[in-house]
Tab-separated table of C-alpha atoms in Angstrom:
chain	number	residue	atom	x	y	z
A	1	MET	CA	117.358	85.245	88.508
A	2	THR	CA	113.365	85.235	89.141
A	3	PHE	CA	111.553	83.510	92.222
A	4	SER	CA	108.134	82.988	91.896
A	5	PHE	CA	106.447	82.439	95.287
A	6	ASN	CA	103.614	80.112	95.076
A	7	ARG	CA	102.584	77.076	96.580
A	8	GLN	CA	103.823	74.624	93.831
A	9	ALA	CA	107.429	76.097	94.250
A	10	LEU	CA	107.266	75.834	98.157
A	11	LEU	CA	106.274	72.293	99.041
A	12	LEU	CA	107.954	71.620	102.146
A	13	ARG	CA	105.766	73.191	105.072
A	14	THR	CA	105.705	73.521	108.853
A	15	ASP	CA	104.891	75.870	111.601
A	16	PHE	CA	106.725	77.137	114.703
A	17	SER	CA	106.464	79.428	117.634
A	18	VAL	CA	108.895	82.447	118.328
A	19	ALA	CA	108.523	85.273	120.508
A	20	GLY	CA	104.720	84.644	121.057
A	21	ALA	CA	104.210	84.636	117.538
A	22	SER	CA	103.158	81.786	115.492
A	23	CYS	CA	105.372	81.337	112.252
A	24	PHE	CA	103.678	79.051	109.122
A	25	LEU	CA	106.795	78.675	107.131
A	26	SER	CA	107.122	77.051	103.339
A	27	THR	CA	110.342	76.384	101.361
A	28	ASN	CA	111.876	74.301	98.803
A	29	SER	CA	114.855	73.452	101.402
A	30	GLU	CA	115.094	70.311	103.588
A	31	GLU	CA	117.768	72.286	105.366
A	32	VAL	CA	115.346	75.192	106.311
A	33	LEU	CA	113.144	72.807	107.976
A	34	GLN	CA	115.599	70.875	110.062
A	35	ALA	CA	116.922	74.352	111.038
A	36	ALA	CA	113.389	75.606	112.204
A	37	GLU	CA	113.139	71.983	114.104
A	38	ARG	CA	114.561	73.497	116.972
A	39	TRP	CA	111.940	76.100	117.393
A	40	LYS	CA	108.947	73.872	117.188
A	41	LYS	CA	109.968	72.695	121.129
A	42	VAL	CA	109.173	76.260	122.187
A	43	GLN	CA	105.883	76.103	124.019
A	44	PRO	CA	103.574	78.247	122.101
A	45	ARG	CA	101.739	80.936	124.276
A	46	ALA	CA	98.998	82.404	121.839
A	47	GLN	CA	99.645	86.264	122.913
A	48	ALA	CA	100.555	87.566	119.209
A	49	LYS	CA	99.380	86.848	116.071
A	50	SER	CA	100.984	84.811	113.275
A	51	PHE	CA	103.124	85.492	109.844
A	52	GLU	CA	103.922	83.597	106.816
A	53	MET	CA	107.416	83.016	106.064
A	54	ASP	CA	108.371	81.624	102.529
A	55	ILE	CA	111.941	80.806	102.111
A	56	PHE	CA	113.500	79.917	98.521
A	57	VAL	CA	117.148	77.994	98.826
A	58	GLU	CA	119.221	78.846	95.698
A	59	ALA	CA	122.406	77.037	95.478
A	60	ALA	CA	123.322	79.467	92.454
A	61	LEU	CA	123.621	82.194	95.221
A	62	ASP	CA	126.622	80.360	96.781
A	63	VAL	CA	129.490	82.060	95.367
A	64	GLU	CA	132.332	83.738	96.903
A	65	GLY	CA	132.335	86.993	98.573
A	66	MET	CA	129.879	88.334	101.417
A	67	GLN	CA	127.683	91.050	101.044
A	68	ARG	CA	127.329	93.719	104.033
A	69	ALA	CA	124.044	93.578	105.963
A	70	HIS	CA	121.764	96.433	104.291
A	71	PHE	CA	118.128	97.790	105.700
A	72	ARG	CA	115.667	100.168	104.219
A	73	GLY	CA	111.899	100.408	104.117
A	74	LEU	CA	108.958	102.874	102.843
A	75	ARG	CA	105.748	102.518	104.156
A	76	HIS	CA	104.767	98.794	104.566
A	77	LEU	CA	107.751	96.981	102.434
A	78	VAL	CA	111.029	96.621	104.275
A	79	TRP	CA	113.939	95.083	102.132
A	80	VAL	CA	116.938	93.345	104.142
A	81	ALA	CA	120.198	92.178	102.625
A	82	LEU	CA	121.857	89.634	105.004
A	83	PRO	CA	125.531	87.940	104.546
A	84	PRO	CA	126.488	86.187	102.723
A	85	ARG	CA	124.159	86.726	99.875
A	86	GLY	CA	120.815	86.466	101.341
A	87	LEU	CA	117.610	88.887	100.700
A	88	ILE	CA	114.695	89.127	102.626
A	89	THR	CA	111.532	91.229	101.961
A	90	TYR	CA	108.781	92.016	104.612
A	91	ASP	CA	105.205	92.868	103.757
A	92	LEU	CA	104.199	94.505	107.221
A	93	LEU	CA	100.531	95.144	106.203
A	94	ARG	CA	100.100	91.418	105.212
A	95	ARG	CA	102.597	89.983	107.592
A	96	ARG	CA	104.395	87.924	105.144
A	97	VAL	CA	107.935	87.235	104.790
A	98	ARG	CA	109.645	86.467	101.463
A	99	ALA	CA	113.281	85.123	101.425
A	100	VAL	CA	115.905	83.952	98.898
A	101	LEU	CA	118.990	82.429	101.072
A	102	THR	CA	122.164	80.764	100.100
A	103	SER	CA	122.219	76.869	101.023
A	104	ARG	CA	125.125	77.662	103.362
A	105	ALA	CA	122.900	80.122	105.484
A	106	ALA	CA	119.596	78.144	105.006
A	107	GLY	CA	121.005	75.447	107.411
A	108	ASP	CA	123.494	77.349	109.571
A	109	LEU	CA	121.746	77.551	113.174
A	110	ALA	CA	124.134	80.716	113.917
A	111	PHE	CA	122.356	82.542	111.086
A	112	TRP	CA	119.078	81.652	112.202
A	113	ASP	CA	119.897	82.945	115.898
A	114	SER	CA	121.830	85.896	115.040
A	115	LEU	CA	120.201	87.222	112.167
A	116	LEU	CA	117.111	85.577	110.446
A	117	LEU	CA	115.030	85.438	113.608
A	118	PRO	CA	116.002	88.420	115.464
A	119	VAL	CA	115.734	90.613	112.184
A	120	THR	CA	112.323	89.203	111.387
A	121	ILE	CA	110.951	89.726	114.926
A	122	GLY	CA	112.326	92.968	115.245
A	123	ILE	CA	110.836	94.363	111.882
A	124	LEU	CA	107.725	92.459	111.988
A	125	GLY	CA	106.866	92.187	115.624
A	126	THR	CA	105.215	95.706	116.225
A	127	THR	CA	102.339	94.359	113.665
A	128	MET	CA	101.905	91.148	115.741
A	129	GLY	CA	101.517	92.277	119.139
A	130	VAL	CA	105.230	91.685	120.009
A	131	ALA	CA	107.123	94.793	121.078
A	132	PRO	CA	111.056	94.730	120.446
A	133	LEU	CA	112.494	96.735	123.268
A	134	HIS	CA	116.072	97.438	123.715
A	135	CYS	CA	117.065	95.868	126.852
A	136	ALA	CA	118.332	92.776	128.482
A	137	CYS	CA	116.295	90.368	130.153
A	138	LEU	CA	117.262	87.874	133.202
A	139	ASP	CA	115.208	85.521	135.023
A	140	ARG	CA	115.830	85.092	138.626
A	141	ASN	CA	113.553	82.171	140.205
A	142	GLY	CA	110.776	82.953	137.603
A	143	SER	CA	110.824	86.608	137.944
A	144	ALA	CA	112.559	88.753	135.538
A	145	LEU	CA	114.314	91.968	135.731
A	146	LEU	CA	114.893	93.955	132.612
A	147	VAL	CA	118.132	95.947	132.220
A	148	ALA	CA	117.602	98.852	129.951
A	149	GLY	CA	120.171	101.727	128.950
A	150	ALA	CA	121.940	103.802	126.292
A	151	SER	CA	124.194	101.909	123.595
A	152	GLY	CA	127.510	101.212	125.485
A	153	ALA	CA	126.014	101.571	129.216
A	154	GLY	CA	127.222	97.909	129.610
A	155	LYS	CA	123.726	96.081	129.358
A	156	SER	CA	125.704	93.167	128.019
A	157	THR	CA	128.357	93.179	130.290
A	158	LEU	CA	125.993	93.091	133.409
A	159	ALA	CA	123.909	90.271	131.865
A	160	THR	CA	127.142	88.365	131.369
A	161	ALA	CA	128.115	88.739	135.290
A	162	LEU	CA	124.846	88.148	136.171
A	163	GLY	CA	124.579	84.927	134.168
A	164	LYS	CA	127.703	84.025	135.999
A	165	ARG	CA	125.863	84.585	139.334
A	166	GLY	CA	123.222	82.144	138.170
A	167	PHE	CA	120.673	84.049	136.689
A	168	ALA	CA	118.982	82.603	133.574
A	169	VAL	CA	119.548	84.650	130.605
A	170	VAL	CA	116.664	85.731	128.289
A	171	SER	CA	118.343	88.117	125.991
A	172	ASP	CA	121.313	90.544	126.435
A	173	ASP	CA	120.199	93.091	124.197
A	174	TRP	CA	116.729	93.164	122.203
A	175	THR	CA	113.826	91.520	124.379
A	176	TYR	CA	110.340	90.484	122.690
A	177	LEU	CA	107.498	91.719	125.024
A	178	THR	CA	103.659	90.409	124.533
A	179	LEU	CA	100.809	91.480	126.479
A	180	GLY	CA	98.016	88.818	127.029
A	181	GLU	CA	95.258	87.930	129.675
A	182	SER	CA	98.083	86.924	132.275
A	183	GLY	CA	100.035	89.870	131.564
A	184	LEU	CA	103.341	90.692	130.258
A	185	ILE	CA	105.622	87.901	128.888
A	186	ALA	CA	109.268	88.686	127.999
A	187	HIS	CA	110.612	86.451	125.235
A	188	GLY	CA	114.309	85.765	124.060
A	189	LEU	CA	115.559	84.233	120.739
A	190	ALA	CA	118.243	82.411	121.890
A	191	ALA	CA	120.768	85.176	120.212
A	192	PRO	CA	124.613	85.085	121.299
A	193	ILE	CA	125.604	87.458	123.886
A	194	LYS	CA	127.457	90.358	122.007
A	195	LEU	CA	130.735	91.814	124.018
A	196	LEU	CA	132.909	94.473	122.708
A	197	PRO	CA	136.692	93.556	122.512
A	198	ASP	CA	137.573	95.355	126.041
A	199	THR	CA	135.282	93.217	127.862
A	200	THR	CA	138.110	90.811	128.503
A	201	ARG	CA	139.505	92.787	131.282
A	202	PHE	CA	136.486	91.549	133.196
A	203	PHE	CA	135.614	88.078	131.723
A	204	SER	CA	139.028	86.727	130.499
A	205	GLU	CA	137.602	83.264	129.299
A	206	LEU	CA	136.745	85.458	126.231
A	207	GLU	CA	139.986	85.537	124.938
A	208	LYS	CA	139.790	82.086	123.575
A	209	PHE	CA	136.624	83.216	121.340
A	210	ALA	CA	137.397	84.647	117.983
A	211	LEU	CA	136.229	88.527	117.225
A	212	ARG	CA	133.582	88.656	114.702
A	213	MET	CA	132.324	91.465	112.542
A	214	THR	CA	128.751	92.241	113.729
A	215	LEU	CA	126.007	94.099	111.907
A	216	ASN	CA	126.724	97.421	112.743
A	217	GLY	CA	130.177	97.074	111.690
A	218	GLU	CA	131.801	96.838	115.109
A	219	GLU	CA	134.322	93.829	115.876
A	220	ALA	CA	132.628	91.608	119.175
A	221	TYR	CA	132.661	88.653	120.686
A	222	GLU	CA	129.420	86.776	119.801
A	223	VAL	CA	129.051	83.649	122.080
A	224	ASP	CA	126.454	81.275	123.002
A	225	ALA	CA	125.048	81.884	126.895
A	226	ARG	CA	124.464	78.160	127.190
A	227	ARG	CA	126.787	76.198	124.976
A	228	GLU	CA	129.910	78.532	125.275
A	229	LEU	CA	129.343	80.216	128.659
A	230	GLY	CA	127.475	77.219	130.351
A	231	PHE	CA	124.632	79.796	131.422
A	232	ALA	CA	121.356	78.862	132.358
A	233	VAL	CA	119.094	80.384	129.312
A	234	LYS	CA	115.254	80.621	129.177
A	235	GLU	CA	112.966	81.437	126.278
A	236	MET	CA	110.187	83.356	127.941
A	237	THR	CA	109.705	84.861	131.590
A	238	GLU	CA	107.257	87.409	133.454
A	239	PRO	CA	108.811	90.945	133.802
A	240	LYS	CA	108.868	91.924	137.384
A	241	TRP	CA	111.695	94.573	137.698
A	242	MET	CA	113.128	97.038	135.531
A	243	PHE	CA	116.925	98.742	135.898
A	244	LEU	CA	117.581	101.827	133.663
A	245	LEU	CA	121.582	101.554	133.816
A	246	GLU	CA	123.765	104.443	134.010
A	247	ARG	CA	127.466	104.147	134.252
A	248	SER	CA	128.997	106.469	136.785
A	249	THR	CA	132.479	107.887	137.395
A	250	ALA	CA	131.992	107.620	141.112
A	251	ARG	CA	132.458	104.517	143.317
A	252	GLY	CA	129.776	102.155	144.379
A	253	CYS	CA	126.223	101.457	143.088
A	254	ARG	CA	123.288	103.087	143.889
A	255	MET	CA	119.566	101.893	143.052
A	256	ILE	CA	117.391	105.183	142.556
A	257	PRO	CA	113.709	104.741	142.725
A	258	CYS	CA	112.311	105.531	139.207
A	259	ARG	CA	108.795	106.739	138.463
A	260	ALA	CA	106.706	105.032	135.866
A	261	GLU	CA	106.390	108.149	133.705
A	262	TYR	CA	110.301	108.094	133.205
A	263	VAL	CA	110.231	104.374	132.473
A	264	LYS	CA	107.452	104.996	129.813
A	265	GLY	CA	109.182	108.161	128.305
A	266	PHE	CA	112.509	106.436	128.054
A	267	PHE	CA	111.044	103.637	125.821
A	268	GLU	CA	108.499	105.669	123.908
A	269	GLN	CA	111.400	107.962	123.240
A	270	GLY	CA	113.802	105.302	122.119
A	271	ALA	CA	111.328	103.520	119.938
A	272	GLU	CA	111.484	103.122	116.055
A	273	ARG	CA	109.431	105.485	114.254
A	274	LEU	CA	106.583	103.531	112.496
A	275	PRO	CA	104.816	104.515	109.317
A	276	GLU	CA	101.243	105.670	109.085
A	277	GLU	CA	100.309	102.656	107.248
A	278	LEU	CA	100.408	100.509	110.627
A	279	PRO	CA	98.466	102.787	113.158
A	280	GLN	CA	97.600	99.429	115.404
A	281	ALA	CA	101.137	98.785	115.592
A	282	LYS	CA	102.106	101.843	117.343
A	283	VAL	CA	99.009	101.381	119.777
A	284	SER	CA	99.804	97.995	120.650
A	285	ARG	CA	103.536	98.864	121.293
A	286	SER	CA	102.425	101.814	123.720
A	287	LYS	CA	100.123	99.330	125.566
A	288	VAL	CA	103.160	97.000	126.336
A	289	ILE	CA	105.334	99.806	127.313
A	290	GLN	CA	102.541	101.285	129.627
A	291	LYS	CA	102.397	98.105	131.363
A	292	LEU	CA	105.830	97.658	131.584
A	293	SER	CA	106.368	100.871	133.197
A	294	GLU	CA	103.806	99.884	136.050
A	295	CYS	CA	106.714	97.566	137.337
A	296	PRO	CA	109.017	98.732	140.100
A	297	ALA	CA	111.909	100.465	138.560
A	298	TRP	CA	115.141	101.882	139.406
A	299	ILE	CA	118.111	104.135	137.787
A	300	LEU	CA	121.034	101.934	138.401
A	301	HIS	CA	123.855	104.367	138.657
A	302	THR	CA	127.256	102.161	138.897
A	303	GLY	CA	130.932	102.816	139.113
A	304	GLU	CA	131.887	99.138	139.788
A	305	SER	CA	132.874	96.323	137.760
A	306	PRO	CA	130.038	94.424	136.122
A	307	GLN	CA	130.796	91.524	138.729
A	308	ALA	CA	130.549	93.796	141.735
A	309	THR	CA	127.172	95.514	140.092
A	310	ALA	CA	126.007	91.841	139.632
A	311	THR	CA	126.209	91.369	143.259
A	312	ALA	CA	124.736	94.563	144.208
A	313	VAL	CA	121.790	93.813	142.033
A	314	ASP	CA	121.499	90.332	143.304
A	315	HIS	CA	121.399	91.184	146.767
A	316	PHE	CA	119.121	94.301	146.311
A	317	LEU	CA	116.410	91.776	144.128
A	318	ALA	CA	116.627	89.174	147.087
A	319	GLU	CA	115.647	91.619	149.779
A	320	ARG	CA	112.941	93.163	147.402
A	321	GLN	CA	111.690	89.330	146.787
A	322	ASN	CA	112.064	88.844	150.474
A	323	GLU	CA	109.427	92.145	150.813
A	324	TYR	CA	107.212	90.687	148.447
A	325	ALA	CA	107.050	87.202	149.525
B	1	MET	CA	122.779	120.013	93.817
B	2	SER	CA	119.787	118.281	92.850
B	3	MET	CA	119.218	116.287	95.643
B	4	HIS	CA	117.181	117.441	98.342
B	5	ASP	CA	118.786	118.102	102.084
B	6	SER	CA	118.209	114.445	102.558
B	7	ALA	CA	121.803	113.915	101.792
B	8	ASN	CA	122.214	114.804	105.321
B	9	TYR	CA	119.322	112.822	106.715
B	10	ARG	CA	120.130	111.620	110.284
B	11	ASP	CA	117.130	110.046	112.439
B	12	PRO	CA	118.307	107.297	114.905
B	13	LEU	CA	114.839	106.377	115.643
B	14	ASP	CA	114.283	105.675	111.579
B	15	VAL	CA	117.085	102.877	110.632
B	16	LEU	CA	115.202	102.049	107.609
B	17	ARG	CA	115.185	105.627	106.222
B	18	ARG	CA	111.399	105.654	105.779
B	19	PHE	CA	110.866	109.065	106.425
B	20	ILE	CA	113.414	110.851	104.250
B	21	PRO	CA	111.192	113.796	103.086
B	22	THR	CA	110.455	113.350	99.446
B	23	PRO	CA	109.334	117.223	98.534
B	24	HIS	CA	109.655	116.886	94.585
B	25	ARG	CA	106.043	115.526	93.235
B	26	ALA	CA	104.721	115.641	89.453
B	27	ARG	CA	101.898	113.533	87.494
B	28	TYR	CA	102.908	111.608	84.495
B	29	ARG	CA	100.959	109.458	81.932
B	30	ILE	CA	101.663	106.035	80.825
B	31	GLY	CA	98.631	105.233	78.579
B	32	PRO	CA	95.788	104.955	80.720
B	33	ILE	CA	97.690	105.139	83.712
B	34	ARG	CA	98.508	108.148	85.737
B	35	VAL	CA	101.655	107.911	87.763
B	36	VAL	CA	102.429	110.548	90.656
B	37	VAL	CA	105.795	110.647	91.447
B	38	GLU	CA	107.092	111.847	94.812
B	39	THR	CA	110.926	112.039	95.123
B	40	ASN	CA	113.875	113.627	97.003
B	41	ASP	CA	115.804	114.059	93.914
B	42	PHE	CA	114.552	115.672	90.601
B	43	THR	CA	116.935	113.770	88.394
B	44	LEU	CA	114.729	110.658	89.573
B	45	LEU	CA	111.620	112.512	88.160
B	46	PRO	CA	110.850	110.321	84.819
B	47	GLY	CA	111.234	111.243	81.388
B	48	LEU	CA	107.369	110.880	80.643
B	49	PRO	CA	104.696	112.779	79.022
B	50	PHE	CA	103.303	115.031	81.879
B	51	ASP	CA	99.322	114.230	83.052
B	52	GLU	CA	98.302	117.712	82.559
B	53	ALA	CA	95.284	118.952	84.563
B	54	GLY	CA	92.263	119.140	82.608
B	55	THR	CA	93.306	115.950	80.400
B	56	GLU	CA	90.831	113.063	80.570
B	57	MET	CA	90.343	110.987	83.421
B	58	ALA	CA	92.767	108.376	83.874
B	59	GLU	CA	91.574	104.798	84.762
B	60	TRP	CA	94.278	103.582	86.908
B	61	THR	CA	96.373	105.765	89.064
B	62	PHE	CA	99.657	104.454	90.531
B	63	GLU	CA	101.913	106.264	93.178
B	64	TRP	CA	105.460	105.818	92.470
B	65	LYS	CA	108.051	107.032	95.648
B	66	LEU	CA	111.638	107.084	94.756
B	67	VAL	CA	114.300	107.746	97.170
B	68	ARG	CA	117.696	108.690	96.187
B	69	ASP	CA	120.086	107.040	99.030
B	70	ALA	CA	122.751	108.789	99.840
B	71	GLU	CA	124.162	106.362	101.793
B	72	ALA	CA	123.942	103.292	99.232
B	73	VAL	CA	127.283	103.170	97.271
B	74	GLY	CA	128.013	100.778	94.360
B	75	THR	CA	126.644	100.266	91.043
B	76	LEU	CA	123.842	98.145	89.921
B	77	ASP	CA	123.752	94.637	90.265
B	78	GLU	CA	122.011	91.662	87.972
B	79	PRO	CA	118.385	91.847	88.837
B	80	LEU	CA	117.056	89.440	91.528
B	81	SER	CA	113.300	89.155	91.236
B	82	LEU	CA	110.779	88.061	93.692
B	83	THR	CA	107.199	87.549	92.647
B	84	SER	CA	104.143	86.784	94.593
B	85	GLY	CA	100.566	87.415	93.915
B	86	THR	CA	100.724	90.679	95.415
B	87	LEU	CA	104.048	91.760	95.382
B	88	THR	CA	107.138	92.272	92.890
B	89	ILE	CA	110.443	92.845	94.307
B	90	VAL	CA	113.367	93.716	92.236
B	91	TYR	CA	116.920	94.024	93.839
B	92	MET	CA	119.828	94.843	92.270
B	93	GLY	CA	122.234	95.335	95.119
B	94	THR	CA	122.072	98.161	97.544
B	95	ALA	CA	122.004	100.531	94.761
B	96	CYS	CA	118.476	99.470	93.705
B	97	LEU	CA	115.585	98.272	95.793
B	98	LEU	CA	112.093	98.043	94.215
B	99	GLY	CA	108.939	96.909	95.647
B	100	LEU	CA	105.761	97.046	93.679
B	101	ASP	CA	102.310	96.425	95.628
B	102	HIS	CA	99.941	95.402	93.198
B	103	GLU	CA	96.857	95.990	95.381
B	104	ARG	CA	97.997	99.136	96.354
B	105	ARG	CA	99.101	100.209	93.158
B	106	GLU	CA	102.328	101.697	95.090
B	107	LEU	CA	106.010	101.479	93.659
B	108	LEU	CA	108.357	101.968	96.352
B	109	GLY	CA	112.273	102.317	95.690
B	110	PHE	CA	115.616	103.532	96.875
B	111	ILE	CA	118.347	104.550	94.219
B	112	GLY	CA	121.662	104.668	94.957
B	113	VAL	CA	124.013	107.818	94.935
B	114	GLU	CA	126.075	106.095	92.297
B	115	VAL	CA	123.225	105.544	89.510
B	116	GLY	CA	123.538	108.156	87.376
B	117	ALA	CA	120.352	110.427	85.818
B	118	SER	CA	120.920	108.717	82.341
B	119	THR	CA	121.071	105.103	83.997
B	120	PHE	CA	117.965	105.926	85.756
B	121	GLN	CA	116.356	107.105	82.573
B	122	GLU	CA	117.595	104.678	80.296
B	123	TYR	CA	117.547	101.437	82.031
B	124	LEU	CA	115.664	101.814	85.114
B	125	LEU	CA	112.732	103.801	84.074
B	126	PRO	CA	111.516	101.107	81.637
B	127	ILE	CA	111.690	98.620	84.336
B	128	LEU	CA	109.306	100.889	86.524
B	129	CYS	CA	106.971	101.240	83.902
B	130	ARG	CA	106.854	97.647	82.981
B	131	MET	CA	106.387	96.785	86.682
B	132	SER	CA	103.252	99.111	86.763
B	133	THR	CA	101.821	97.998	83.673
B	134	GLU	CA	102.137	94.493	84.335
B	135	ALA	CA	100.374	94.573	87.467
B	136	LEU	CA	96.935	95.552	85.870
B	137	GLY	CA	96.976	91.748	84.028
B	138	PRO	CA	97.262	90.901	80.876
B	139	HIS	CA	93.693	91.760	79.648
B	140	LEU	CA	94.225	95.353	80.651
B	141	LEU	CA	97.856	95.262	79.400
B	142	SER	CA	96.476	95.205	75.719
B	143	SER	CA	94.846	98.639	76.122
B	144	ILE	CA	98.271	100.289	76.856
B	145	PRO	CA	99.510	101.183	73.338
B	146	GLY	CA	103.121	99.521	72.781
B	147	ALA	CA	103.069	97.521	75.855
B	148	GLU	CA	102.636	94.338	74.531
B	149	GLU	CA	105.410	94.677	71.817
B	150	ARG	CA	107.730	95.733	74.890
B	151	ARG	CA	106.739	92.449	76.151
B	152	VAL	CA	107.724	90.423	73.063
B	153	VAL	CA	110.880	92.314	72.811
B	154	ASP	CA	111.509	91.438	76.436
B	155	ALA	CA	111.108	87.813	76.278
């Protein structure tokens, strides 16, 4: 099967803003246009560059069975196979995305929110001045706190507990940062919150949801923060504070002030290796990390439940907010 | 073992496996094209005439980077091709991902661990050659002995 990506074949066009970047979309499918419609409501912030995304929808690919997600890249090319039967290729030098999707995936908003857009911005972001950073982001009265930590530290669980306390959720896992004249902006992509099965001991309401197989092959609850948990959700906010979350066996919650160099090292050392074909991408990501490291930061040692930790964080920030007011 | 140490390659900061070392290098000829191949598995070095030093200058040089992917299991699926002005992508399931950048004259690809040497030489290598020669355009293709005939047979 051959797909020729040209203007004659992909007659439907629109554009939208995602994570501060502009996407110029061409497709042969009305379903894709409709799925993109909701992203047109996101207020554009012209901080990042633009990219082209061409999507072919092919009904012949709608066959039984489901392929596993598979990611590979060499130099400036990236191949991504996504379930159920999609293939997406990324040309990082020219900022072009070419995708062939099943009609089932094309109009599925969950596919867009959980896979297509996070994967696209995750792969292409650094070429456009968007730094994907592995941290949760929550907004408190217009100011944001970022929660970083090693995998399994409890970022999503704490984000859920903070969401229940009235913090607006921007993201629970990956946050996309841009740096403009007005400073840093943190963007979320409305991706569902991912919580591991044992989280039900803290949030029993999760039991009514079904466990799903996630991209990394583990079972988890994936719940929509606004629709299924009733949380406030924001698409973007301004980062003000940073917490590096560390689980502790000792009871209590301690906030230990953290130097800028430590925050910078944490993100730089955990960042994806980029190919030498993209020198500017690495530079722009480092600028974002440098700026982020200037925010007040603390190591958050906690041996408490997510709810108790969220309460401690809330009170701590209320005091900081009063100090700055 | 033919594959380089990359069978044990693990780098949590390289989830795309971009930086698997490819220490085997050789130069070949396809008509007027010089192909510089680098790979981590010498069974992926093509059975083509070598481009020996001292022979006439090649008019066009292509770079092929072929990575044997120890984590990609399974056999070849039916090819799915995506073509645009600058790129040709061929996808045969996780066992074979190919991408040709026409402007940069780079052919990049991952070949799964279950794709044998004979399948590579007899089935995939002609595809790689055809992708490279077609990237030169029809007016240049005619200068490559045998290339036109191959196109007719394929059609």
